[in-house]
XYZ file of C-alpha atoms in Angstrom:
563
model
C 12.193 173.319 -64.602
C 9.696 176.445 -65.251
C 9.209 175.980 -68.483
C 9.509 179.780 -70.379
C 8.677 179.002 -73.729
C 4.781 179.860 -73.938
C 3.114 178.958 -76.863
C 1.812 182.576 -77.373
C 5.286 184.297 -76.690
C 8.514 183.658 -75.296
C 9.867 186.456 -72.942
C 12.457 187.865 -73.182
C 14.664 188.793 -70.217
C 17.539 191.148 -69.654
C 20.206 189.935 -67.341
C 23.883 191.032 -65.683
C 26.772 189.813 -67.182
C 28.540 186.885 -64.609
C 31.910 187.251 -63.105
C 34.531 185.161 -63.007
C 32.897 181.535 -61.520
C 33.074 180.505 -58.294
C 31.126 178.325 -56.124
C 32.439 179.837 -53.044
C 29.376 182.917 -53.495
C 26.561 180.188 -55.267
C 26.493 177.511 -52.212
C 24.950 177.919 -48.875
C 26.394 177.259 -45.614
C 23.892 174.133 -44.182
C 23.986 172.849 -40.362
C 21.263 170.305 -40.846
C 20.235 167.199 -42.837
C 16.568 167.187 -42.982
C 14.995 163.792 -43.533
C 11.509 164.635 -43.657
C 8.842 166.929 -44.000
C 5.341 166.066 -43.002
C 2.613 168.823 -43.164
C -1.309 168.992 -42.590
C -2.579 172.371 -44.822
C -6.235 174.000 -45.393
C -7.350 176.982 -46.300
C -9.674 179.805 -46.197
C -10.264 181.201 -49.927
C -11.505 184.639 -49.331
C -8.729 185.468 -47.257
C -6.111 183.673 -49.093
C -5.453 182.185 -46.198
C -3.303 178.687 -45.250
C -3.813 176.995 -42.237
C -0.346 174.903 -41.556
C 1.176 172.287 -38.765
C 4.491 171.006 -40.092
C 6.259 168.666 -38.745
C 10.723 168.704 -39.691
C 12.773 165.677 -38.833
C 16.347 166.576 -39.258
C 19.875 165.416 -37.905
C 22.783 168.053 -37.339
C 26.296 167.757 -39.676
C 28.137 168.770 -37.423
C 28.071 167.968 -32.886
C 26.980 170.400 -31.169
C 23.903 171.871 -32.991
C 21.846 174.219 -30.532
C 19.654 176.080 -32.468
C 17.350 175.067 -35.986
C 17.239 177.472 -38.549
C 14.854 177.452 -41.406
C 13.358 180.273 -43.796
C 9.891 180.837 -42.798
C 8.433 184.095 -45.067
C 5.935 186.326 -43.290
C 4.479 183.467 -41.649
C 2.810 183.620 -38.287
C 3.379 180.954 -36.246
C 0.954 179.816 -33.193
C 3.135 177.169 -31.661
C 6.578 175.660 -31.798
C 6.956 172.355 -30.167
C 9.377 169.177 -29.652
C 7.175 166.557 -32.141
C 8.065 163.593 -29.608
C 7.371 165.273 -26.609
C 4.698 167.906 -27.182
C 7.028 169.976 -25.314
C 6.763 173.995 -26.410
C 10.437 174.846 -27.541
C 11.695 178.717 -27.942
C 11.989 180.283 -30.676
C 12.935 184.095 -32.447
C 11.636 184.641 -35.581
C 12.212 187.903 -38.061
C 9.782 187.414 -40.328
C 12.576 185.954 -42.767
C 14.028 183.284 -40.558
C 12.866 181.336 -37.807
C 15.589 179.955 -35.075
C 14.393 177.257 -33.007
C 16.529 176.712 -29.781
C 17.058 172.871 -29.449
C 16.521 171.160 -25.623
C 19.807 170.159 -25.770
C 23.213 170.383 -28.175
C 22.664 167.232 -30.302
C 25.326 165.353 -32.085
C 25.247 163.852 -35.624
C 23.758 160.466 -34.581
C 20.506 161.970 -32.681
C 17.324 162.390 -34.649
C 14.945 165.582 -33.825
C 11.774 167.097 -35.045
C 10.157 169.976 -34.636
C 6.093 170.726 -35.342
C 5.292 173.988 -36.168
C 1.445 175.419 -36.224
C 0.955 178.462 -38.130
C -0.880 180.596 -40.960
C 0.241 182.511 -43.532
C -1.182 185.014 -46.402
C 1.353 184.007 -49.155
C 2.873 186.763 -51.652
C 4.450 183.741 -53.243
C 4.355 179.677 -53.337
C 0.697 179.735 -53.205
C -1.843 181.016 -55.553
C -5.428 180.864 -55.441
C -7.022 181.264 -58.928
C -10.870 182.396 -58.913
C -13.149 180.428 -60.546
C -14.240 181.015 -64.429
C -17.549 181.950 -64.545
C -19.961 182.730 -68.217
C -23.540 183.680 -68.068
C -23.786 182.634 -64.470
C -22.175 179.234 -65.233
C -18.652 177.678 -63.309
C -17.015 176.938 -66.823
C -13.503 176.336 -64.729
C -13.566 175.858 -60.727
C -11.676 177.342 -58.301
C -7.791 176.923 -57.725
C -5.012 176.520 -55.610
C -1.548 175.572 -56.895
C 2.037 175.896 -55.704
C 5.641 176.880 -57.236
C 7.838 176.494 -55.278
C 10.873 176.934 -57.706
C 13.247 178.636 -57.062
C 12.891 179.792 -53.722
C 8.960 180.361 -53.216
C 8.392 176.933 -50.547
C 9.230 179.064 -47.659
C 6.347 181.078 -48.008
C 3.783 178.659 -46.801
C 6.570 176.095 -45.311
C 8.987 176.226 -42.581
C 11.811 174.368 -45.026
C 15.709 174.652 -45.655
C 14.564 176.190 -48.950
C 17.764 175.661 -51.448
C 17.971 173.400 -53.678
C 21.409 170.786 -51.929
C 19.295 168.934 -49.332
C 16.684 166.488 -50.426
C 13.967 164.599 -47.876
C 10.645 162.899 -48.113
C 7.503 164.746 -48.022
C 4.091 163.420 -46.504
C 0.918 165.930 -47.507
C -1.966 166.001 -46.341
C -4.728 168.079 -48.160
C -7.844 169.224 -46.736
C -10.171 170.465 -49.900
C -13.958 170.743 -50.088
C -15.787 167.684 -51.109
C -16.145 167.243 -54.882
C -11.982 169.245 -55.523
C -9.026 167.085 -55.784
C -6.078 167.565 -54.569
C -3.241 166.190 -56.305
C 0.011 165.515 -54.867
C 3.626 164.132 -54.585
C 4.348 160.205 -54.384
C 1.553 157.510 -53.608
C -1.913 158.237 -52.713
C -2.318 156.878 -49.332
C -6.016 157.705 -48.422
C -8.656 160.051 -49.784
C -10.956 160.577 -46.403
C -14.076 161.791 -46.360
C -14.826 164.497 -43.317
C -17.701 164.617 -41.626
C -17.450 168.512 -42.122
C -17.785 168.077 -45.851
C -14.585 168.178 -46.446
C -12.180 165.662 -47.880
C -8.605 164.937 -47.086
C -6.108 163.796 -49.567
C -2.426 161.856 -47.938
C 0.010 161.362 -50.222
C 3.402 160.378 -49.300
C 6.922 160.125 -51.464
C 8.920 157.488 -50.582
C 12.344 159.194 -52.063
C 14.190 162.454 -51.418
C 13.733 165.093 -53.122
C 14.852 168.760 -52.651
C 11.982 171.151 -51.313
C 11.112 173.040 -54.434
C 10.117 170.636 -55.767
C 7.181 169.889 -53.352
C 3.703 170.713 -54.651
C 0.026 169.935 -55.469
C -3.032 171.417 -57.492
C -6.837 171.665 -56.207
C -9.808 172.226 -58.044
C -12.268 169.906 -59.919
C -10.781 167.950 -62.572
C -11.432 165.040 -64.669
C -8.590 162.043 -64.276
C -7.473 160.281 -67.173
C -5.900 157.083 -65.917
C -3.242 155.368 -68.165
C 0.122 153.078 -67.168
C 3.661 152.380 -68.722
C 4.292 149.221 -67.572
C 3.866 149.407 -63.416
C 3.909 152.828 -63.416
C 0.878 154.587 -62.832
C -0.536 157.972 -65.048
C -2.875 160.496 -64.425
C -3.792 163.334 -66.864
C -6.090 165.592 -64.747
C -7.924 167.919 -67.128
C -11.156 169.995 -66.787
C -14.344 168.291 -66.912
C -15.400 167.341 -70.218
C -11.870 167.592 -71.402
C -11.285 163.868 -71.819
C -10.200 164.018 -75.680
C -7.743 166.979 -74.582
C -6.171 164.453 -72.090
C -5.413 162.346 -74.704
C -4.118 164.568 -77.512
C -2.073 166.324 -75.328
C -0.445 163.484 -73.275
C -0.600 160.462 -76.110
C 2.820 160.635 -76.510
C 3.969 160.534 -72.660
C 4.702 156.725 -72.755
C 6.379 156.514 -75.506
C 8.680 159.753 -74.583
C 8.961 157.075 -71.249
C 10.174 154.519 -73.693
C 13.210 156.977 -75.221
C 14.507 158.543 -72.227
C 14.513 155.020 -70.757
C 16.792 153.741 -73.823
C 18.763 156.765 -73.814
C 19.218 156.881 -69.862
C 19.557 153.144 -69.348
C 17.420 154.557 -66.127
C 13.955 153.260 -65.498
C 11.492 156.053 -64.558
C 12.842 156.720 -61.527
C 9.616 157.591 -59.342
C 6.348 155.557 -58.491
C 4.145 157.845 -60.875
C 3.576 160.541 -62.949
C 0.520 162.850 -63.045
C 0.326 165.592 -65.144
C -1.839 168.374 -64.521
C -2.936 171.784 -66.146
C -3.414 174.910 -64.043
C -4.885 178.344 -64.875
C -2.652 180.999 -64.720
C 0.115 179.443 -64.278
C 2.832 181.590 -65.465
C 4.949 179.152 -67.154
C 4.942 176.804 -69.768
C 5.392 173.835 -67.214
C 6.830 172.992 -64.089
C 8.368 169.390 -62.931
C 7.141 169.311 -59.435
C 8.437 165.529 -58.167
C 5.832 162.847 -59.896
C 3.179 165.627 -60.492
C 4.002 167.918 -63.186
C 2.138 171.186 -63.536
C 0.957 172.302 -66.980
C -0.336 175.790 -67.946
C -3.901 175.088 -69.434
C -3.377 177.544 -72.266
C -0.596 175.727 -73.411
C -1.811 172.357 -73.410
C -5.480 173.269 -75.064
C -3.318 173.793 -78.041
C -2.973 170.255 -77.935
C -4.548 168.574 -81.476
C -3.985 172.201 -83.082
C -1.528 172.287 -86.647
C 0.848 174.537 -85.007
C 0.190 173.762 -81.149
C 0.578 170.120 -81.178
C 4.687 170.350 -81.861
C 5.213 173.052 -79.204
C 2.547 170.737 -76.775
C 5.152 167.289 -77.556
C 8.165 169.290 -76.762
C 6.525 170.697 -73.679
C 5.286 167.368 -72.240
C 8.828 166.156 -73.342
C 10.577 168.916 -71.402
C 9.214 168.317 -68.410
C 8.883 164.634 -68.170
C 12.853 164.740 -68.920
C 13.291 166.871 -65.748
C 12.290 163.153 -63.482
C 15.833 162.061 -64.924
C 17.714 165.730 -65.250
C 16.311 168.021 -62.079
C 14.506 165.647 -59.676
C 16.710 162.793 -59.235
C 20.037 164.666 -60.510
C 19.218 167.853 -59.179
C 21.390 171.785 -58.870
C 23.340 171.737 -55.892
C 22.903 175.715 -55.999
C 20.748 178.341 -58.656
C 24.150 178.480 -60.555
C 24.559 175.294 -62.044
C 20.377 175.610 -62.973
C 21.857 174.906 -65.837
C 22.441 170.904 -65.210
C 18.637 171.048 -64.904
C 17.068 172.972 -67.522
C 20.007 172.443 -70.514
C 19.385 168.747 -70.018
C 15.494 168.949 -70.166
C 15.870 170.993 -73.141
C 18.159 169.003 -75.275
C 15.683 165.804 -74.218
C 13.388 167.397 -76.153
C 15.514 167.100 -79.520
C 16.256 163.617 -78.450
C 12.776 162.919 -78.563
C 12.421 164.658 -81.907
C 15.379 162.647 -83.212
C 13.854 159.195 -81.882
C 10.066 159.513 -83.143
C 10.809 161.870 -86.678
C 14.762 161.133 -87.278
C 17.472 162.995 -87.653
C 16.494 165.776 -89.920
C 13.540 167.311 -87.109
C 16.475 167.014 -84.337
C 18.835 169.035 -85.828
C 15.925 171.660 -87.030
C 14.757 171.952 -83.259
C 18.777 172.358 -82.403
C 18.723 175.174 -84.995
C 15.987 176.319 -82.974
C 17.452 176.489 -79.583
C 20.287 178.266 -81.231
C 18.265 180.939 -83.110
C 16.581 181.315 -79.749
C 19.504 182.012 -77.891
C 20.472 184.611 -80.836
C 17.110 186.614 -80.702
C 17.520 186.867 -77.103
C 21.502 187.252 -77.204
C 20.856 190.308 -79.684
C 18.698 192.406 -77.346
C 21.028 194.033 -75.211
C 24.729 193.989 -74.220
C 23.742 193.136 -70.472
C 21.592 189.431 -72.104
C 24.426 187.413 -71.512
C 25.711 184.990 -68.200
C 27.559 181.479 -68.413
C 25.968 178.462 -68.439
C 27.444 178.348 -64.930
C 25.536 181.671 -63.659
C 27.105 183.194 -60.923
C 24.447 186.066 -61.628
C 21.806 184.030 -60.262
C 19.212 185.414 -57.588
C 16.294 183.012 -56.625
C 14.664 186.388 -55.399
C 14.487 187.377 -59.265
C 13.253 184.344 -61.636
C 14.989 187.121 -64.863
C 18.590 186.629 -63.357
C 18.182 182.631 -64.199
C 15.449 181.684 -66.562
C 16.127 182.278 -69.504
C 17.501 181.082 -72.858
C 20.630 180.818 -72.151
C 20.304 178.270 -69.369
C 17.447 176.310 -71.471
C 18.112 176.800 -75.571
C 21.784 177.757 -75.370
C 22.324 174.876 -72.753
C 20.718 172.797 -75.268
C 22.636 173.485 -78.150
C 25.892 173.262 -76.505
C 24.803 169.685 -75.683
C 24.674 169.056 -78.800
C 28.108 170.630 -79.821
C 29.392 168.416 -77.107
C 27.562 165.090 -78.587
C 29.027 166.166 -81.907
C 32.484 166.393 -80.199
C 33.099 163.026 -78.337
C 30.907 161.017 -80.532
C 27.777 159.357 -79.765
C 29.279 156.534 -77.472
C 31.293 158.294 -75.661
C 28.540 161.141 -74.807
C 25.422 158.502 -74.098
C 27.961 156.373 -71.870
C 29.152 159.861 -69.910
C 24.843 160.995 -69.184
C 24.451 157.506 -68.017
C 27.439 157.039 -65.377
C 26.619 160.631 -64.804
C 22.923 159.977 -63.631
C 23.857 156.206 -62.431
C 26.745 157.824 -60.213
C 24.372 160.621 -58.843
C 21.244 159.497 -58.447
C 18.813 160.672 -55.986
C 21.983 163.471 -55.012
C 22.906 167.147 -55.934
C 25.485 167.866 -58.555
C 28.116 170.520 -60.160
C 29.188 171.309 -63.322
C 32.330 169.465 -62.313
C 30.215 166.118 -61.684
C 28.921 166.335 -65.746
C 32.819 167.240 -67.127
C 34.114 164.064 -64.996
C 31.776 161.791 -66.730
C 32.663 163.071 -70.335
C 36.387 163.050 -69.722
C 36.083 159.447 -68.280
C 34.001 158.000 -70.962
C 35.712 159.723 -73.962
C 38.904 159.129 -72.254
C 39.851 163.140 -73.156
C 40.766 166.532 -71.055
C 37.233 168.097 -71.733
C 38.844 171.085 -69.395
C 39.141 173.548 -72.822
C 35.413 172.802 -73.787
C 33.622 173.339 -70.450
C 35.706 176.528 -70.238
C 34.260 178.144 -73.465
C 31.163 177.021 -73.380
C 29.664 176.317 -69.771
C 31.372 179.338 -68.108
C 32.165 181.995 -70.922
C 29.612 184.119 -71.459
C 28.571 185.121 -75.629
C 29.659 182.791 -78.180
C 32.140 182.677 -80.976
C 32.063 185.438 -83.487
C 34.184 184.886 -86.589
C 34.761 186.913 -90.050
C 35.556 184.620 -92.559
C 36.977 186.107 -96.056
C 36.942 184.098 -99.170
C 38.651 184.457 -102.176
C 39.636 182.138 -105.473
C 42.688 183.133 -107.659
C 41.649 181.578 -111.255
C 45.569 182.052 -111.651
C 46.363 179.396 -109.767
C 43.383 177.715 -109.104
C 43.767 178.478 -105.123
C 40.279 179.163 -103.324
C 41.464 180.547 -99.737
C 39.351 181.329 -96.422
C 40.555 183.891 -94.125
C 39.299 183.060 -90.657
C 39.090 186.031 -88.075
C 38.180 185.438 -84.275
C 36.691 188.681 -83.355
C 35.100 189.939 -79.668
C 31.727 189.831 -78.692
C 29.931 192.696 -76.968
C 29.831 190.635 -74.068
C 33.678 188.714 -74.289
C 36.545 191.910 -74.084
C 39.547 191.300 -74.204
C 38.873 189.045 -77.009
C 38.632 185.123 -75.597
C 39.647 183.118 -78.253
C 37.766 179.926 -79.547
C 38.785 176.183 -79.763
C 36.153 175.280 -82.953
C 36.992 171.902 -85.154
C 35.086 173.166 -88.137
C 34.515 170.905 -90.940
C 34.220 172.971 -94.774
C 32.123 171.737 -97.265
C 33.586 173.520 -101.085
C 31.594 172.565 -104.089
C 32.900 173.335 -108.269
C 31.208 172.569 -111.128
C 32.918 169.354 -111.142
C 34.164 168.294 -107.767
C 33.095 168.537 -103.645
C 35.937 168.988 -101.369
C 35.756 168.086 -97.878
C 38.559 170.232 -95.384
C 38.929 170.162 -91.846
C 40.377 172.414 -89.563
C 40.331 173.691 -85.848
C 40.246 176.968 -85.269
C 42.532 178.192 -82.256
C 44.110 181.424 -83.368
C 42.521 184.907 -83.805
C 43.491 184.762 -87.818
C 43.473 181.130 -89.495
C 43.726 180.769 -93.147
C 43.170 177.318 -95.234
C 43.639 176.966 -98.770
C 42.307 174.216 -101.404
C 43.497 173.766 -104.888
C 39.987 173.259 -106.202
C 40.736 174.920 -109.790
C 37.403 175.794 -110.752
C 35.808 178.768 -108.770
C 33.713 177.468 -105.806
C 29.625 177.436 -106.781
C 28.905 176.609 -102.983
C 30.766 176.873 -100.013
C 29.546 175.858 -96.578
C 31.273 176.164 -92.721
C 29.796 173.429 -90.604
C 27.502 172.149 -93.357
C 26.511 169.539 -90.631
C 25.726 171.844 -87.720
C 27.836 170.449 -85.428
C 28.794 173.587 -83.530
C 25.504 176.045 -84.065
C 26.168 178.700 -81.536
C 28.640 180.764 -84.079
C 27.988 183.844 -85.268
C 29.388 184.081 -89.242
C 30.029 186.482 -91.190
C 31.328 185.792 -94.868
C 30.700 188.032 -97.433
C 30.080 187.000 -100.772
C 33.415 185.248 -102.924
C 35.166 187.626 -104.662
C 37.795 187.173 -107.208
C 41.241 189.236 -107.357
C 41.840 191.738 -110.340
C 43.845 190.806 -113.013
């Protein structure tokens, strides 16, 4: 996930309105199954420079493959050879694309790889960060740091950058002695050059799709901590030790939950965390190495920043479950992703503070959503986005596909009942693990373990755009003793014609002397339900238990008829 919510501000985007969904315009025609990527990089830092040889190993899906294709941006390559052979292989290349002609046609059972040498000058994918300097003094080294998501890999890698293969990755990090350069997987060797330099290898022993690749250089102190064989690393600044471990105290334990919750171990063989300057998000959950915005985490130990640091370190360890083992098959179902990661952090909330501090930080997703929702008639896509261009990070993060997403998971929970919705995420992750997924993938686990047609919910709320808006009327006839409620679907900005609503509403009515509990589902654009409560209603509340938070409401005071 990028994580958007900043401690400082939260953006906020503005965004096309989605079309009908389809995943015939979200997926990506694919030719190859890469198995590997295995790459050598150094740089020169005045330049920008990054000095590349890559090595792809890939089989074809279908006989007959001639030619490689991979997206290569504004990269300039220097050679282009068979790995096995040495042998120098043609190629055309349009500054976008790179095409590779094969020796021969191979079928689906024959193995190749190709090794690229090249440089590049990257616009995107990598940054190099100056170092912070006061009175003379290095206060904060050097950097260099990737993101890769969405679609910012290919600009320093030859890849198949989208998100429905997965591979390995083997790095190998060439960084002036006295930097670290932290990685994906296992550190295999830290070598010391004889030119002063220093070569980190690390290698991950699982697939993983490309964006996901990464690592961080620059001089940083390594706090070293474990949950039970799994190893952590909290790379701060020098001198930051006590940072470390406000900021990251809680990472076991949020280990712990999503482990109960999941009925998944940790699925990887570590988990650093790492802050960055400059980094432009909150967070992002590169596989085993997460990167952290420094001026979010030195919050960390703060009254207010220490809440929005938990949910942050929450959000993104979540993503090893929901993102990098269960990952998007395409941009459109991001969704799958970042909703998950989202609502993890409530979960958290609910385990470590109860009850009452996850449904505040539900309200929160949903009041999010609102703000955001309220800024112009053009803020609004499905959960499923078909609006989605990994060219523009506005058309897909935002809070619809992270606090919306959230809050409908919670709707959902609310729905099926807490069985049924912990037993569909676990046969959901168990059934996809280490694979890509669709929005399809997530409904068959819900209808399977709630045993129900979910078709009507995923309808409304992963692929409608806007949310419910109802006017509800009440009145109370001291008469008769009747109190009534006039419910009135109305349309959205965003949802003409008017798309009506399937909402089991609970209603809370309180008298002087008695609480009545009703219950009723609305379907219909006008629904009216009447109690015989006698005494004229002190309090009246829709949903008093927040089950379905993404409604918009709008009852006027109670008002009595004229006699």
């Amino acid at each position: 996930m990028k994580s958007i919510y900043l401690l400082s501000a939260c953006l906020i985007l503005l965004f096309v309105a989605q079309s009908t969904p389809s995943t015939t315009k979200v997926n990506r025609a694919r030719t190859v199954d890469i198995s590997n990527y295995t790459y050598s990089l150094s740089f020169n830092r005045t330049t920008k420079t990054v000095f590349g040889e890559a090595t792809v190993t890939f089989k074809p899906l279908a006989d007959g493959l001639a030619k490689l294709e991979l997206d290569a941006r504004a990269i300039k390559f220097s050679s282009v050879l068979d790995a096995k052979s040495g042998k120098t292989l043609k190629y055309s290349y349009d500054s976008k694309t790179i095409a590779v002609e094969l020796p021969k046609a191979l079928d689906v059972s024959e193995e190749f790889a190709v090794k690229f040498k090249y440089s590049a000058v990257p616009k995107k994918g990598i940054y190099f960060v100056p170092a912070l300097m006061r009175s003379g003094k290095e206060v904060r080294s050097a950097q260099i740091w990737t993101q890769g998501e969405a679609e910012e890999t290919r600009y320093w890698l030859p890849s198949y950058d989208f998100p429905d293969d997965k591979a390995t990755t083997e790095q190998f990090i060439t960084v002036p002695d006295g930097e670290t350069a932290i990685g994906n997987g296992r550190l295999i060797e830290s070598k010391l050059n004889r030119n002063k330099t220093r070569t980190f290898h690390y290698k991950t022993d699982f697939e993983h799709s490309i964006y996901l690749t990464s690592f961080v250089i620059g001089k940083y102190l390594k706090v070293s901590d474990t949950y039970g064989d799994v190893p952590l690393g909290y790379y701060v600044y020098p001198g930051q030790e006590a940072l470390a471990k406000k900021a990251f105290a809680k990472t076991k334990d949020m280990m712990r939950v999503f482990e109960e919750v999941t009925e998944i171990k940790y699925p990887f063989n570590k988990y650093d965390q790492i802050i960055a300057a400059r980094f432009p998000f909150g967070g992002m959950e590169n596989i085993t190495a997460t990167t952290l915005a420094d001026t979010e985490i030195q919050a960390a130990g703060t009254p207010f920043g220490q809440g929005n640091v938990d949910d942050l370190v929450a959000h993104e360890l979540a993503h090893s479950w929901f993102g990098n083992m269960v990952t998007c098959r395409n941009w459109a179902e991001l969704w799958l992703n970042e909703s998950f990661a989202s609502y993890m952090e409530a979960v958290y909330r609910e385990r470590s503070k109860g009850r009452s501090d996850y449904l505040r930080k539900i309200n929160e997703d949903a009041n999010m959503y609102f703000s955001y929702s309220s800024v112009s008639e053009l803020a609004r896509h499905g959960l499923f986005n078909t609006t989605a261009d990994p060219e523009n990070d506005e058309t897909m993060f935002d809070p619809v596909t992270y606090n919306k997403g959230s809050a409908i998971l919670h709707t959902l929970r609310e729905e099926i009942g807490d069985e049924a919705f912990w037993s569909g995420v676990r046969s959901y992750l168990k059934a996809n693990a280490f694979k890509n997924v669709e929005t399809g993938d997530l409904k068959k686990a819900f209808e399977i373990s709630s045993g129900r047609d979910l078709g009507w919910f995923f309808d409304q709320w992963m692929y409608r755009t806007g949310h419910p808006e109802i006017g509800v009327e009440q009145t109370f006839d001291k008469e008769t003793g009747e109190f009534a409620l006039e419910f009135v679907q109305t349309a959205a900005k965003s949802d003409k014609p008017l798309n009506l609503y399937v909402l089991p509403l609970e209603i809370l009515v309180r008298t002087s002397q008695k609480t009545f509990r009703e219950k009723i589902v609305l379907k219909e654009r006008s629904q009216r339900i009447t109690i015989q409560t006698v005494l004229k209603p002190e309090r009246v509340e829709i949903d008093p238990e927040h089950k379905i938070p993404l409604k918009d409401l709008n009852m006027p005071p109670l008002e009595e008829p004229e006699s």
